Amino acid sequence: MANKLIYVLNGPNLNLLGLREPEIYGSDTLDDIAALLEDRAGELGLSVDMRQSNHEGHLVDWLHEAQAEGAQAVLLNAGAFTHTSVALYDAIRSIRTPVIEVHLSNPHAREAFRHKSYVGMAAKGSIAGFGARSYLLALDAAAAL
Ligand code: CA2
């Protein structure tokens, strides 16, 4: 039987990870995180499909696609759209596939405008503040669903 599929979706500016602001976001690039996830997914008998876009609509389309493709779960770091996007809130609510909110930093320990999360209001759960390890913890949570 094929491995269960986990979508890992990343939002705006996360393509710059590892290149700027390492004191907040760490020094791993998104490719480094993808490699860590691939290794862990192999151990868990899962497959990961990792993507990044700076465009809100792409993230909405990929959430719909995750359900259409029968993904087991979606790990979603929506970047700044986390704090602004009713469209992502609606998209998460519109699919049955569980979505786990992921953040490198802890938005609650940062500026007030990061304290509201439209993604978190619709997600199954949230993991934040552990750098690249947040993604690995979220993958373990997804495996247990
Ligand atoms: O901590 C996270 O993972 C965030 O989702 C990152 C977002 C931020 O808006 C959220 O509040 C929390 C920002 C992603 C921007 O990534 C950068 C990477 C390198 C340099 C500058 C920004």
PDB file of N, CA and C in Angstrom, residues 6-12 14 37 49-53 55-56 58-60 62-63 73-79 81-82 85 87-89 91-93 95 98-104 117-120 122-128 134-135 138-139 142:
ATOM      1  N   ILE A   6       1.320  13.579   3.314  1.00  0.00           N
ATOM      2  CA  ILE A   6       1.177  14.785   4.130  1.00  0.00           C
ATOM      3  C   ILE A   6       1.580  15.984   3.276  1.00  0.00           C
ATOM      4  N   TYR A   7       0.655  16.929   3.109  1.00  0.00           N
ATOM      5  CA  TYR A   7       1.005  18.183   2.433  1.00  0.00           C
ATOM      6  C   TYR A   7       1.640  19.120   3.462  1.00  0.00           C
ATOM      7  N   VAL A   8       2.726  19.780   3.057  1.00  0.00           N
ATOM      8  CA  VAL A   8       3.383  20.778   3.918  1.00  0.00           C
ATOM      9  C   VAL A   8       3.405  22.087   3.132  1.00  0.00           C
ATOM     10  N   LEU A   9       2.554  23.022   3.539  1.00  0.00           N
ATOM     11  CA  LEU A   9       2.357  24.252   2.771  1.00  0.00           C
ATOM     12  C   LEU A   9       2.950  25.444   3.512  1.00  0.00           C
ATOM     13  N   ASN A  10       3.696  26.243   2.775  1.00  0.00           N
ATOM     14  CA  ASN A  10       4.408  27.387   3.350  1.00  0.00           C
ATOM     15  C   ASN A  10       4.038  28.658   2.607  1.00  0.00           C
ATOM     16  N   GLY A  11       3.797  29.717   3.381  1.00  0.00           N
ATOM     17  CA  GLY A  11       3.328  30.961   2.797  1.00  0.00           C
ATOM     18  C   GLY A  11       4.412  31.988   2.546  1.00  0.00           C
ATOM     19  N   PRO A  12       4.010  33.253   2.483  1.00  0.00           N
ATOM     20  CA  PRO A  12       4.868  34.318   1.955  1.00  0.00           C
ATOM     21  C   PRO A  12       6.157  34.525   2.734  1.00  0.00           C
ATOM     22  N   LEU A  14       8.654  32.795   3.162  1.00  0.00           N
ATOM     23  CA  LEU A  14       9.366  31.656   3.755  1.00  0.00           C
ATOM     24  C   LEU A  14      10.408  31.080   2.799  1.00  0.00           C
ATOM     25  N   LEU A  37      12.169  16.701   7.071  1.00  0.00           N
ATOM     26  CA  LEU A  37      10.826  16.102   7.029  1.00  0.00           C
ATOM     27  C   LEU A  37      10.823  14.797   6.230  1.00  0.00           C
ATOM     28  N   ASP A  49       4.753  16.160   0.728  1.00  0.00           N
ATOM     29  CA  ASP A  49       4.752  17.016  -0.466  1.00  0.00           C
ATOM     30  C   ASP A  49       4.854  18.450   0.048  1.00  0.00           C
ATOM     31  N   MET A  50       6.057  19.025  -0.057  1.00  0.00           N
ATOM     32  CA  MET A  50       6.345  20.339   0.538  1.00  0.00           C
ATOM     33  C   MET A  50       6.321  21.419  -0.544  1.00  0.00           C
ATOM     34  N   ARG A  51       5.599  22.503  -0.277  1.00  0.00           N
ATOM     35  CA  ARG A  51       5.465  23.584  -1.257  1.00  0.00           C
ATOM     36  C   ARG A  51       5.549  24.942  -0.563  1.00  0.00           C
ATOM     37  N   GLN A  52       5.868  25.970  -1.330  1.00  0.00           N
ATOM     38  CA  GLN A  52       5.877  27.354  -0.807  1.00  0.00           C
ATOM     39  C   GLN A  52       5.314  28.273  -1.874  1.00  0.00           C
ATOM     40  N   SER A  53       4.515  29.243  -1.436  1.00  0.00           N
ATOM     41  CA  SER A  53       4.057  30.287  -2.360  1.00  0.00           C
ATOM     42  C   SER A  53       3.924  31.608  -1.625  1.00  0.00           C
ATOM     43  N   HIS A  55       1.671  33.637  -2.674  1.00  0.00           N
ATOM     44  CA  HIS A  55       0.336  34.037  -3.132  1.00  0.00           C
ATOM     45  C   HIS A  55      -0.750  33.281  -2.367  1.00  0.00           C
ATOM     46  N   GLU A  56      -1.624  34.046  -1.760  1.00  0.00           N
ATOM     47  CA  GLU A  56      -2.683  33.484  -0.905  1.00  0.00           C
ATOM     48  C   GLU A  56      -3.522  32.438  -1.642  1.00  0.00           C
ATOM     49  N   HIS A  58      -2.819  30.475  -4.069  1.00  0.00           N
ATOM     50  CA  HIS A  58      -2.149  29.179  -4.243  1.00  0.00           C
ATOM     51  C   HIS A  58      -2.353  28.305  -3.003  1.00  0.00           C
ATOM     52  N   LEU A  59      -2.247  28.937  -1.828  1.00  0.00           N
ATOM     53  CA  LEU A  59      -2.423  28.165  -0.589  1.00  0.00           C
ATOM     54  C   LEU A  59      -3.842  27.639  -0.494  1.00  0.00           C
ATOM     55  N   VAL A  60      -4.830  28.464  -0.885  1.00  0.00           N
ATOM     56  CA  VAL A  60      -6.236  28.022  -0.889  1.00  0.00           C
ATOM     57  C   VAL A  60      -6.397  26.837  -1.849  1.00  0.00           C
ATOM     58  N   TRP A  62      -4.175  24.729  -2.871  1.00  0.00           N
ATOM     59  CA  TRP A  62      -3.469  23.530  -2.395  1.00  0.00           C
ATOM     60  C   TRP A  62      -4.203  22.874  -1.227  1.00  0.00           C
ATOM     61  N   LEU A  63      -4.891  23.660  -0.416  1.00  0.00           N
ATOM     62  CA  LEU A  63      -5.713  23.052   0.645  1.00  0.00           C
ATOM     63  C   LEU A  63      -6.828  22.216   0.018  1.00  0.00           C
ATOM     64  N   ALA A  73      -3.131  14.646   6.153  1.00  0.00           N
ATOM     65  CA  ALA A  73      -3.129  15.903   6.914  1.00  0.00           C
ATOM     66  C   ALA A  73      -2.364  16.947   6.119  1.00  0.00           C
ATOM     67  N   VAL A  74      -2.564  18.197   6.531  1.00  0.00           N
ATOM     68  CA  VAL A  74      -1.789  19.311   5.980  1.00  0.00           C
ATOM     69  C   VAL A  74      -1.074  20.000   7.139  1.00  0.00           C
ATOM     70  N   LEU A  75       0.235  20.221   6.989  1.00  0.00           N
ATOM     71  CA  LEU A  75       0.964  21.112   7.889  1.00  0.00           C
ATOM     72  C   LEU A  75       1.018  22.458   7.189  1.00  0.00           C
ATOM     73  N   LEU A  76       0.559  23.500   7.872  1.00  0.00           N
ATOM     74  CA  LEU A  76       0.434  24.811   7.219  1.00  0.00           C
ATOM     75  C   LEU A  76       1.149  25.880   8.028  1.00  0.00           C
ATOM     76  N   ASN A  77       2.227  26.413   7.447  1.00  0.00           N
ATOM     77  CA  ASN A  77       2.821  27.650   7.960  1.00  0.00           C
ATOM     78  C   ASN A  77       2.443  28.731   6.960  1.00  0.00           C
ATOM     79  N   ALA A  78       1.394  29.449   7.263  1.00  0.00           N
ATOM     80  CA  ALA A  78       0.856  30.429   6.316  1.00  0.00           C
ATOM     81  C   ALA A  78       1.581  31.766   6.393  1.00  0.00           C
ATOM     82  N   GLY A  79       2.689  31.832   7.167  1.00  0.00           N
ATOM     83  CA  GLY A  79       3.428  33.089   7.279  1.00  0.00           C
ATOM     84  C   GLY A  79       2.487  34.204   7.736  1.00  0.00           C
ATOM     85  N   PHE A  81       0.037  35.555   6.289  1.00  0.00           N
ATOM     86  CA  PHE A  81      -1.391  35.338   5.990  1.00  0.00           C
ATOM     87  C   PHE A  81      -2.133  34.721   7.183  1.00  0.00           C
ATOM     88  N   THR A  82      -1.361  34.068   8.064  1.00  0.00           N
ATOM     89  CA  THR A  82      -1.936  33.515   9.296  1.00  0.00           C
ATOM     90  C   THR A  82      -2.819  34.547   9.995  1.00  0.00           C
ATOM     91  N   SER A  85      -5.880  36.249   6.953  1.00  0.00           N
ATOM     92  CA  SER A  85      -6.597  35.623   5.838  1.00  0.00           C
ATOM     93  C   SER A  85      -7.887  34.890   6.231  1.00  0.00           C
ATOM     94  N   ALA A  87      -9.797  34.032   3.881  1.00  0.00           N
ATOM     95  CA  ALA A  87      -9.856  33.029   2.803  1.00  0.00           C
ATOM     96  C   ALA A  87      -9.224  31.706   3.261  1.00  0.00           C
ATOM     97  N   LEU A  88      -8.119  31.785   3.996  1.00  0.00           N
ATOM     98  CA  LEU A  88      -7.511  30.539   4.502  1.00  0.00           C
ATOM     99  C   LEU A  88      -8.383  29.917   5.587  1.00  0.00           C
ATOM    100  N   TYR A  89      -8.948  30.750   6.448  1.00  0.00           N
ATOM    101  CA  TYR A  89      -9.885  30.241   7.472  1.00  0.00           C
ATOM    102  C   TYR A  89     -11.017  29.465   6.796  1.00  0.00           C
ATOM    103  N   ALA A  91     -11.078  28.184   3.779  1.00  0.00           N
ATOM    104  CA  ALA A  91     -10.575  27.001   3.050  1.00  0.00           C
ATOM    105  C   ALA A  91     -10.331  25.841   4.011  1.00  0.00           C
ATOM    106  N   ILE A  92      -9.745  26.143   5.170  1.00  0.00           N
ATOM    107  CA  ILE A  92      -9.487  25.072   6.153  1.00  0.00           C
ATOM    108  C   ILE A  92     -10.805  24.490   6.634  1.00  0.00           C
ATOM    109  N   ARG A  93     -11.792  25.381   6.871  1.00  0.00           N
ATOM    110  CA  ARG A  93     -13.102  24.920   7.331  1.00  0.00           C
ATOM    111  C   ARG A  93     -13.846  24.134   6.248  1.00  0.00           C
ATOM    112  N   ILE A  95     -12.618  21.952   4.120  1.00  0.00           N
ATOM    113  CA  ILE A  95     -12.108  20.602   3.830  1.00  0.00           C
ATOM    114  C   ILE A  95     -12.181  19.741   5.088  1.00  0.00           C
ATOM    115  N   PRO A  98      -7.514  17.178   8.105  1.00  0.00           N
ATOM    116  CA  PRO A  98      -7.054  17.980   9.237  1.00  0.00           C
ATOM    117  C   PRO A  98      -5.837  18.835   8.892  1.00  0.00           C
ATOM    118  N   VAL A  99      -5.880  20.053   9.376  1.00  0.00           N
ATOM    119  CA  VAL A  99      -4.784  21.012   9.127  1.00  0.00           C
ATOM    120  C   VAL A  99      -4.112  21.330  10.464  1.00  0.00           C
ATOM    121  N   ILE A 100      -2.797  21.222  10.494  1.00  0.00           N
ATOM    122  CA  ILE A 100      -2.011  21.558  11.693  1.00  0.00           C
ATOM    123  C   ILE A 100      -1.250  22.848  11.409  1.00  0.00           C
ATOM    124  N   GLU A 101      -1.516  23.856  12.222  1.00  0.00           N
ATOM    125  CA  GLU A 101      -0.824  25.148  12.096  1.00  0.00           C
ATOM    126  C   GLU A 101       0.607  25.002  12.629  1.00  0.00           C
ATOM    127  N   VAL A 102       1.561  25.520  11.859  1.00  0.00           N
ATOM    128  CA  VAL A 102       2.973  25.426  12.241  1.00  0.00           C
ATOM    129  C   VAL A 102       3.605  26.814  12.164  1.00  0.00           C
ATOM    130  N   HIS A 103       4.425  27.143  13.168  1.00  0.00           N
ATOM    131  CA  HIS A 103       5.244  28.353  13.097  1.00  0.00           C
ATOM    132  C   HIS A 103       6.629  28.066  13.659  1.00  0.00           C
ATOM    133  N   LEU A 104       7.605  28.684  13.036  1.00  0.00           N
ATOM    134  CA  LEU A 104       8.985  28.609  13.539  1.00  0.00           C
ATOM    135  C   LEU A 104       9.114  29.372  14.851  1.00  0.00           C
ATOM    136  N   SER A 117      -4.789  34.559  15.012  1.00  0.00           N
ATOM    137  CA  SER A 117      -4.501  33.597  13.941  1.00  0.00           C
ATOM    138  C   SER A 117      -5.799  33.058  13.353  1.00  0.00           C
ATOM    139  N   TYR A 118      -6.083  33.467  12.110  1.00  0.00           N
ATOM    140  CA  TYR A 118      -7.235  32.901  11.403  1.00  0.00           C
ATOM    141  C   TYR A 118      -7.013  31.417  11.131  1.00  0.00           C
ATOM    142  N   VAL A 119      -5.746  31.051  10.881  1.00  0.00           N
ATOM    143  CA  VAL A 119      -5.435  29.635  10.638  1.00  0.00           C
ATOM    144  C   VAL A 119      -5.704  28.826  11.908  1.00  0.00           C
ATOM    145  N   GLY A 120      -5.231  29.336  13.035  1.00  0.00           N
ATOM    146  CA  GLY A 120      -5.407  28.616  14.300  1.00  0.00           C
ATOM    147  C   GLY A 120      -6.862  28.452  14.691  1.00  0.00           C
ATOM    148  N   ALA A 122      -9.224  27.759  12.779  1.00  0.00           N
ATOM    149  CA  ALA A 122      -9.852  26.698  11.977  1.00  0.00           C
ATOM    150  C   ALA A 122      -9.080  25.379  12.049  1.00  0.00           C
ATOM    151  N   ALA A 123      -7.836  25.432  12.550  1.00  0.00           N
ATOM    152  CA  ALA A 123      -6.963  24.254  12.488  1.00  0.00           C
ATOM    153  C   ALA A 123      -7.307  23.236  13.568  1.00  0.00           C
ATOM    154  N   LYS A 124      -6.834  22.023  13.342  1.00  0.00           N
ATOM    155  CA  LYS A 124      -6.970  20.953  14.344  1.00  0.00           C
ATOM    156  C   LYS A 124      -6.131  21.285  15.580  1.00  0.00           C
ATOM    157  N   GLY A 125      -4.941  21.824  15.368  1.00  0.00           N
ATOM    158  CA  GLY A 125      -4.056  22.193  16.461  1.00  0.00           C
ATOM    159  C   GLY A 125      -2.913  23.032  15.931  1.00  0.00           C
ATOM    160  N   SER A 126      -2.089  23.516  16.848  1.00  0.00           N
ATOM    161  CA  SER A 126      -1.016  24.444  16.469  1.00  0.00           C
ATOM    162  C   SER A 126       0.281  24.075  17.188  1.00  0.00           C
ATOM    163  N   ILE A 127       1.405  24.215  16.462  1.00  0.00           N
ATOM    164  CA  ILE A 127       2.725  24.008  17.062  1.00  0.00           C
ATOM    165  C   ILE A 127       3.598  25.193  16.647  1.00  0.00           C
ATOM    166  N   ALA A 128       4.148  25.884  17.621  1.00  0.00           N
ATOM    167  CA  ALA A 128       4.880  27.117  17.329  1.00  0.00           C
ATOM    168  C   ALA A 128       6.018  27.301  18.302  1.00  0.00           C
ATOM    169  N   SER A 134       9.519  22.615  14.927  1.00  0.00           N
ATOM    170  CA  SER A 134       8.048  22.729  14.917  1.00  0.00           C
ATOM    171  C   SER A 134       7.447  21.859  13.812  1.00  0.00           C
ATOM    172  N   TYR A 135       8.118  21.852  12.649  1.00  0.00           N
ATOM    173  CA  TYR A 135       7.608  21.047  11.532  1.00  0.00           C
ATOM    174  C   TYR A 135       7.669  19.554  11.864  1.00  0.00           C
ATOM    175  N   ALA A 138       5.012  18.661  14.298  1.00  0.00           N
ATOM    176  CA  ALA A 138       3.718  18.637  13.608  1.00  0.00           C
ATOM    177  C   ALA A 138       3.568  17.363  12.767  1.00  0.00           C
ATOM    178  N   LEU A 139       4.681  16.912  12.179  1.00  0.00           N
ATOM    179  CA  LEU A 139       4.622  15.670  11.389  1.00  0.00           C
ATOM    180  C   LEU A 139       4.301  14.490  12.299  1.00  0.00           C
ATOM    181  N   ALA A 142       0.713  14.628  12.991  1.00  0.00           N
ATOM    182  CA  ALA A 142      -0.064  14.198  11.813  1.00  0.00           C
ATOM    183  C   ALA A 142      -0.072  12.670  11.705  1.00  0.00           C
TER     184      ALA A 142
END
